[in-house]
Amino acid sequence: MKNELKEKILKIIEKNNKLTDEEVAVMLGVATEEVAIAVKELEADKIICGYHTLINWDKTGDDEVSAIIELRVNPQRGSGFDRIAEKVYQFPEVETVFLMSGGFDFMVQLKKAPMKEIALFVAKRLSVIDEVQSTTTHFVLKRYKDHGTLFVDEGDDKRMVLTP
Protein backbone atom coordinates (compact mmCIF):
# COMPACT_ATOMS: atom_id res chain seq x y z
CA MET A 1 0.00 0.00 0.00
CA LYS A 2 2.82 2.40 0.86
CA ASN A 3 4.51 1.98 -2.55
CA GLU A 4 1.15 2.50 -4.22
CA LEU A 5 0.70 5.77 -2.31
CA LYS A 6 4.19 6.93 -3.30
CA GLU A 7 3.49 6.18 -6.95
CA LYS A 8 0.26 8.18 -6.83
CA ILE A 9 2.07 11.09 -5.18
CA LEU A 10 4.79 11.01 -7.84
CA LYS A 11 2.23 11.12 -10.64
CA ILE A 12 0.52 14.13 -9.07
CA ILE A 13 3.61 16.20 -8.26
CA GLU A 14 5.27 15.39 -11.59
CA LYS A 15 2.59 17.56 -13.20
CA ASN A 16 2.53 20.26 -10.51
CA ASN A 17 5.20 20.38 -7.81
CA LYS A 18 3.70 23.54 -6.29
CA LEU A 19 0.92 21.54 -4.65
CA THR A 20 1.18 21.43 -0.88
CA ASP A 21 1.20 18.18 1.09
CA GLU A 22 -2.29 19.11 2.26
CA GLU A 23 -3.60 19.50 -1.30
CA VAL A 24 -2.07 16.18 -2.38
CA ALA A 25 -3.53 14.49 0.71
CA VAL A 26 -7.01 15.77 -0.14
CA MET A 27 -6.64 14.57 -3.74
CA LEU A 28 -5.67 11.09 -2.53
CA GLY A 29 -7.98 10.94 0.48
CA VAL A 30 -5.16 10.31 2.98
CA ALA A 31 -3.70 12.14 5.95
CA THR A 32 -1.37 15.08 5.28
CA GLU A 33 1.27 13.47 7.50
CA GLU A 34 1.29 10.34 5.28
CA VAL A 35 2.03 12.48 2.22
CA ALA A 36 4.75 14.45 4.01
CA ILE A 37 6.49 11.27 5.20
CA ALA A 38 6.23 9.64 1.76
CA VAL A 39 7.70 12.74 0.03
CA LYS A 40 10.61 12.89 2.51
CA GLU A 41 11.34 9.19 1.87
CA LEU A 42 11.16 9.71 -1.91
CA GLU A 43 13.64 12.59 -1.61
CA ALA A 44 15.96 10.57 0.66
CA ASP A 45 15.89 7.64 -1.78
CA LYS A 46 16.74 10.03 -4.66
CA ILE A 47 13.52 9.12 -6.47
CA ILE A 48 12.54 12.78 -6.27
CA CYS A 49 15.76 14.38 -7.49
CA GLY A 50 14.79 18.03 -7.64
CA TYR A 51 12.08 20.56 -8.34
CA HIS A 52 12.25 22.62 -11.52
CA THR A 53 10.27 25.41 -13.09
CA LEU A 54 9.42 25.17 -16.79
CA ILE A 55 9.79 28.61 -18.40
CA ASN A 56 8.72 29.71 -21.86
CA TRP A 57 11.80 31.82 -22.68
CA ASP A 58 10.34 32.73 -26.07
CA LYS A 59 7.96 35.10 -24.26
CA THR A 60 10.83 36.99 -22.63
CA GLY A 61 13.54 39.20 -24.11
CA ASP A 62 16.04 36.34 -23.81
CA ASP A 63 18.10 35.87 -26.99
CA GLU A 64 20.13 32.84 -25.91
CA VAL A 65 19.56 29.48 -27.58
CA SER A 66 19.26 25.89 -26.45
CA ALA A 67 21.31 23.19 -28.12
CA ILE A 68 21.11 19.43 -28.34
CA ILE A 69 24.29 17.63 -29.30
CA GLU A 70 24.51 14.05 -30.44
CA LEU A 71 27.77 12.25 -29.72
CA ARG A 72 29.20 9.15 -31.33
CA VAL A 73 31.87 7.66 -29.07
CA ASN A 74 34.21 4.68 -28.67
CA PRO A 75 33.17 2.89 -25.46
CA GLN A 76 36.08 1.84 -23.25
CA ARG A 77 36.80 -1.70 -22.12
CA GLY A 78 35.77 -2.22 -18.52
CA SER A 79 33.84 1.02 -18.10
CA GLY A 80 31.76 1.08 -21.27
CA PHE A 81 29.92 4.34 -21.68
CA ASP A 82 29.84 5.35 -18.01
CA ARG A 83 33.30 6.91 -17.84
CA ILE A 84 32.67 8.92 -21.01
CA ALA A 85 29.29 10.09 -19.69
CA GLU A 86 30.99 11.23 -16.50
CA LYS A 87 33.49 13.31 -18.48
CA VAL A 88 30.62 14.96 -20.35
CA TYR A 89 28.24 15.62 -17.45
CA GLN A 90 31.02 17.22 -15.38
CA PHE A 91 30.99 20.29 -17.65
CA PRO A 92 28.89 23.07 -16.06
CA GLU A 93 27.41 23.90 -19.49
CA VAL A 94 25.77 20.46 -19.69
CA GLU A 95 22.22 20.13 -18.37
CA THR A 96 21.27 16.66 -19.59
CA VAL A 97 23.09 13.54 -20.80
CA PHE A 98 21.29 10.45 -22.10
CA LEU A 99 22.75 7.18 -23.38
CA MET A 100 20.73 6.32 -26.49
CA SER A 101 20.24 3.57 -29.00
CA GLY A 102 20.49 4.30 -32.71
CA GLY A 103 23.05 6.19 -34.78
CA PHE A 104 24.49 8.14 -31.86
CA ASP A 105 25.51 7.05 -28.38
CA PHE A 106 24.75 10.15 -26.30
CA MET A 107 22.30 13.03 -26.43
CA VAL A 108 23.62 16.08 -24.58
CA GLN A 109 21.51 19.15 -23.84
CA LEU A 110 23.33 22.35 -22.96
CA LYS A 111 22.28 25.32 -20.85
CA LYS A 112 20.95 28.24 -22.84
CA ALA A 113 23.77 30.43 -24.12
CA PRO A 114 24.70 32.59 -27.11
CA MET A 115 25.17 30.50 -30.24
CA LYS A 116 28.88 31.34 -30.46
CA GLU A 117 29.53 30.11 -26.89
CA ILE A 118 27.81 26.81 -27.69
CA ALA A 119 29.86 26.41 -30.87
CA LEU A 120 33.10 27.09 -28.97
CA PHE A 121 32.13 24.65 -26.22
CA VAL A 122 31.50 21.88 -28.75
CA ALA A 123 34.68 22.62 -30.72
CA LYS A 124 37.12 23.20 -27.86
CA ARG A 125 35.82 21.08 -24.98
CA LEU A 126 33.43 18.37 -26.12
CA SER A 127 34.81 17.20 -29.45
CA VAL A 128 38.39 16.97 -28.09
CA ILE A 129 37.51 14.22 -25.60
CA ASP A 130 39.56 11.23 -26.79
CA GLU A 131 36.63 8.82 -27.01
CA VAL A 132 34.41 11.20 -29.03
CA GLN A 133 34.32 10.19 -32.70
CA SER A 134 31.88 12.82 -33.92
CA THR A 135 29.32 15.39 -32.84
CA THR A 136 26.17 16.76 -34.40
CA THR A 137 24.79 19.99 -32.96
CA HIS A 138 21.13 20.96 -33.22
CA PHE A 139 19.93 24.42 -32.18
CA VAL A 140 16.39 24.55 -30.83
CA LEU A 141 14.46 27.03 -32.96
CA LYS A 142 11.07 26.80 -31.25
CA ARG A 143 9.53 24.68 -28.51
CA TYR A 144 5.98 23.51 -29.11
CA LYS A 145 5.70 21.11 -26.17
CA ASP A 146 8.08 20.41 -23.30
CA HIS A 147 7.56 18.05 -20.36
CA GLY A 148 3.91 17.65 -21.39
CA THR A 149 3.31 21.41 -21.40
CA LEU A 150 2.18 23.12 -24.60
CA PHE A 151 4.07 26.27 -25.52
CA VAL A 152 1.58 27.36 -28.17
CA ASP A 153 -1.64 29.19 -27.40
CA GLU A 154 -4.44 26.65 -27.73
CA GLY A 155 -7.03 29.43 -27.98
CA ASP A 156 -5.78 30.63 -31.35
CA ASP A 157 -8.21 29.41 -34.00
CA LYS A 158 -6.01 28.56 -36.98
CA ARG A 159 -8.84 27.63 -39.35
CA MET A 160 -9.36 29.68 -42.46
CA VAL A 161 -12.50 31.79 -42.63
CA LEU A 162 -14.92 30.63 -45.32
CA THR A 163 -17.47 33.01 -46.79
CA PRO A 164 -20.47 31.96 -48.87
mmCIF file with all atom_site columns, N, CA and C in Angstrom, residues 105-130:
data_model
loop_
_atom_site.group_PDB
_atom_site.id
_atom_site.type_symbol
_atom_site.label_atom_id
_atom_site.label_alt_id
_atom_site.label_comp_id
_atom_site.label_asym_id
_atom_site.label_entity_id
_atom_site.label_seq_id
_atom_site.pdbx_PDB_ins_code
_atom_site.Cartn_x
_atom_site.Cartn_y
_atom_site.Cartn_z
_atom_site.occupancy
_atom_site.B_iso_or_equiv
_atom_site.pdbx_formal_charge
_atom_site.auth_seq_id
_atom_site.auth_comp_id
_atom_site.auth_asym_id
_atom_site.auth_atom_id
_atom_site.pdbx_PDB_model_num
ATOM 1  N N  . ASP A 1 105 ? 25.437 7.684  -29.696 1.00 0.00 ? 105 ASP A N  1
ATOM 2  C CA . ASP A 1 105 ? 25.507 7.052  -28.383 1.00 0.00 ? 105 ASP A CA 1
ATOM 3  C C  . ASP A 1 105 ? 24.935 7.932  -27.269 1.00 0.00 ? 105 ASP A C  1
ATOM 4  N N  . PHE A 1 106 ? 25.199 9.235  -27.342 1.00 0.00 ? 106 PHE A N  1
ATOM 5  C CA . PHE A 1 106 ? 24.748 10.146 -26.296 1.00 0.00 ? 106 PHE A CA 1
ATOM 6  C C  . PHE A 1 106 ? 23.960 11.304 -26.897 1.00 0.00 ? 106 PHE A C  1
ATOM 7  N N  . MET A 1 107 ? 22.991 11.779 -26.135 1.00 0.00 ? 107 MET A N  1
ATOM 8  C CA . MET A 1 107 ? 22.303 13.028 -26.425 1.00 0.00 ? 107 MET A CA 1
ATOM 9  C C  . MET A 1 107 ? 22.641 13.951 -25.268 1.00 0.00 ? 107 MET A C  1
ATOM 10 N N  . VAL A 1 108 ? 23.189 15.114 -25.584 1.00 0.00 ? 108 VAL A N  1
ATOM 11 C CA . VAL A 1 108 ? 23.625 16.077 -24.579 1.00 0.00 ? 108 VAL A CA 1
ATOM 12 C C  . VAL A 1 108 ? 22.843 17.363 -24.795 1.00 0.00 ? 108 VAL A C  1
ATOM 13 N N  . GLN A 1 109 ? 22.198 17.858 -23.743 1.00 0.00 ? 109 GLN A N  1
ATOM 14 C CA . GLN A 1 109 ? 21.515 19.147 -23.838 1.00 0.00 ? 109 GLN A CA 1
ATOM 15 C C  . GLN A 1 109 ? 22.302 20.152 -23.012 1.00 0.00 ? 109 GLN A C  1
ATOM 16 N N  . LEU A 1 110 ? 22.555 21.309 -23.620 1.00 0.00 ? 110 LEU A N  1
ATOM 17 C CA . LEU A 1 110 ? 23.334 22.352 -22.958 1.00 0.00 ? 110 LEU A CA 1
ATOM 18 C C  . LEU A 1 110 ? 22.427 23.420 -22.364 1.00 0.00 ? 110 LEU A C  1
ATOM 19 N N  . LYS A 1 111 ? 22.978 24.150 -21.392 1.00 0.00 ? 111 LYS A N  1
ATOM 20 C CA . LYS A 1 111 ? 22.278 25.318 -20.852 1.00 0.00 ? 111 LYS A CA 1
ATOM 21 C C  . LYS A 1 111 ? 22.152 26.352 -21.956 1.00 0.00 ? 111 LYS A C  1
ATOM 22 N N  . LYS A 1 112 ? 21.128 27.180 -21.864 1.00 0.00 ? 112 LYS A N  1
ATOM 23 C CA . LYS A 1 112 ? 20.951 28.244 -22.842 1.00 0.00 ? 112 LYS A CA 1
ATOM 24 C C  . LYS A 1 112 ? 22.163 29.173 -22.812 1.00 0.00 ? 112 LYS A C  1
ATOM 25 N N  . ALA A 1 113 ? 22.608 29.553 -23.995 1.00 0.00 ? 113 ALA A N  1
ATOM 26 C CA . ALA A 1 113 ? 23.775 30.426 -24.123 1.00 0.00 ? 113 ALA A CA 1
ATOM 27 C C  . ALA A 1 113 ? 23.758 31.047 -25.517 1.00 0.00 ? 113 ALA A C  1
ATOM 28 N N  . PRO A 1 114 ? 24.574 32.068 -25.742 1.00 0.00 ? 114 PRO A N  1
ATOM 29 C CA . PRO A 1 114 ? 24.700 32.587 -27.109 1.00 0.00 ? 114 PRO A CA 1
ATOM 30 C C  . PRO A 1 114 ? 25.234 31.494 -28.039 1.00 0.00 ? 114 PRO A C  1
ATOM 31 N N  . MET A 1 115 ? 24.809 31.535 -29.268 1.00 0.00 ? 115 MET A N  1
ATOM 32 C CA . MET A 1 115 ? 25.165 30.497 -30.239 1.00 0.00 ? 115 MET A CA 1
ATOM 33 C C  . MET A 1 115 ? 26.686 30.323 -30.356 1.00 0.00 ? 115 MET A C  1
ATOM 34 N N  . LYS A 1 116 ? 27.422 31.419 -30.331 1.00 0.00 ? 116 LYS A N  1
ATOM 35 C CA . LYS A 1 116 ? 28.878 31.343 -30.463 1.00 0.00 ? 116 LYS A CA 1
ATOM 36 C C  . LYS A 1 116 ? 29.501 30.587 -29.288 1.00 0.00 ? 116 LYS A C  1
ATOM 37 N N  . GLU A 1 117 ? 29.006 30.825 -28.067 1.00 0.00 ? 117 GLU A N  1
ATOM 38 C CA . GLU A 1 117 ? 29.526 30.110 -26.894 1.00 0.00 ? 117 GLU A CA 1
ATOM 39 C C  . GLU A 1 117 ? 29.282 28.605 -27.015 1.00 0.00 ? 117 GLU A C  1
ATOM 40 N N  . ILE A 1 118 ? 28.116 28.233 -27.514 1.00 0.00 ? 118 ILE A N  1
ATOM 41 C CA . ILE A 1 118 ? 27.814 26.814 -27.694 1.00 0.00 ? 118 ILE A CA 1
ATOM 42 C C  . ILE A 1 118 ? 28.758 26.205 -28.728 1.00 0.00 ? 118 ILE A C  1
ATOM 43 N N  . ALA A 1 119 ? 28.950 26.909 -29.828 1.00 0.00 ? 119 ALA A N  1
ATOM 44 C CA . ALA A 1 119 ? 29.856 26.414 -30.875 1.00 0.00 ? 119 ALA A CA 1
ATOM 45 C C  . ALA A 1 119 ? 31.275 26.235 -30.336 1.00 0.00 ? 119 ALA A C  1
ATOM 46 N N  . LEU A 1 120 ? 31.755 27.199 -29.547 1.00 0.00 ? 120 LEU A N  1
ATOM 47 C CA . LEU A 1 120 ? 33.096 27.088 -28.973 1.00 0.00 ? 120 LEU A CA 1
ATOM 48 C C  . LEU A 1 120 ? 33.184 25.945 -27.968 1.00 0.00 ? 120 LEU A C  1
ATOM 49 N N  . PHE A 1 121 ? 32.135 25.755 -27.174 1.00 0.00 ? 121 PHE A N  1
ATOM 50 C CA . PHE A 1 121 ? 32.127 24.649 -26.216 1.00 0.00 ? 121 PHE A CA 1
ATOM 51 C C  . PHE A 1 121 ? 32.238 23.309 -26.942 1.00 0.00 ? 121 PHE A C  1
ATOM 52 N N  . VAL A 1 122 ? 31.471 23.138 -27.995 1.00 0.00 ? 122 VAL A N  1
ATOM 53 C CA . VAL A 1 122 ? 31.504 21.883 -28.748 1.00 0.00 ? 122 VAL A CA 1
ATOM 54 C C  . VAL A 1 122 ? 32.875 21.693 -29.385 1.00 0.00 ? 122 VAL A C  1
ATOM 55 N N  . ALA A 1 123 ? 33.404 22.732 -29.994 1.00 0.00 ? 123 ALA A N  1
ATOM 56 C CA . ALA A 1 123 ? 34.675 22.619 -30.717 1.00 0.00 ? 123 ALA A CA 1
ATOM 57 C C  . ALA A 1 123 ? 35.872 22.446 -29.795 1.00 0.00 ? 123 ALA A C  1
ATOM 58 N N  . LYS A 1 124 ? 35.908 23.179 -28.689 1.00 0.00 ? 124 LYS A N  1
ATOM 59 C CA . LYS A 1 124 ? 37.119 23.202 -27.864 1.00 0.00 ? 124 LYS A CA 1
ATOM 60 C C  . LYS A 1 124 ? 37.079 22.296 -26.638 1.00 0.00 ? 124 LYS A C  1
ATOM 61 N N  . ARG A 1 125 ? 35.883 21.869 -26.207 1.00 0.00 ? 125 ARG A N  1
ATOM 62 C CA . ARG A 1 125 ? 35.819 21.079 -24.979 1.00 0.00 ? 125 ARG A CA 1
ATOM 63 C C  . ARG A 1 125 ? 35.202 19.706 -25.178 1.00 0.00 ? 125 ARG A C  1
ATOM 64 N N  . LEU A 1 126 ? 34.141 19.631 -25.984 1.00 0.00 ? 126 LEU A N  1
ATOM 65 C CA . LEU A 1 126 ? 33.426 18.369 -26.123 1.00 0.00 ? 126 LEU A CA 1
ATOM 66 C C  . LEU A 1 126 ? 34.051 17.473 -27.185 1.00 0.00 ? 126 LEU A C  1
ATOM 67 N N  . SER A 1 127 ? 34.307 18.014 -28.339 1.00 0.00 ? 127 SER A N  1
ATOM 68 C CA . SER A 1 127 ? 34.809 17.195 -29.447 1.00 0.00 ? 127 SER A CA 1
ATOM 69 C C  . SER A 1 127 ? 36.257 16.754 -29.254 1.00 0.00 ? 127 SER A C  1
ATOM 70 N N  . VAL A 1 128 ? 36.988 17.359 -28.312 1.00 0.00 ? 128 VAL A N  1
ATOM 71 C CA . VAL A 1 128 ? 38.388 16.971 -28.090 1.00 0.00 ? 128 VAL A CA 1
ATOM 72 C C  . VAL A 1 128 ? 38.536 15.840 -27.064 1.00 0.00 ? 128 VAL A C  1
ATOM 73 N N  . ILE A 1 129 ? 37.437 15.384 -26.488 1.00 0.00 ? 129 ILE A N  1
ATOM 74 C CA . ILE A 1 129 ? 37.514 14.216 -25.602 1.00 0.00 ? 129 ILE A CA 1
ATOM 75 C C  . ILE A 1 129 ? 37.951 13.027 -26.453 1.00 0.00 ? 129 ILE A C  1
ATOM 76 N N  . ASP A 1 130 ? 38.955 12.303 -25.993 1.00 0.00 ? 130 ASP A N  1
ATOM 77 C CA . ASP A 1 130 ? 39.565 11.229 -26.786 1.00 0.00 ? 130 ASP A CA 1
ATOM 78 C C  . ASP A 1 130 ? 38.561 10.237 -27.361 1.00 0.00 ? 130 ASP A C  1
#
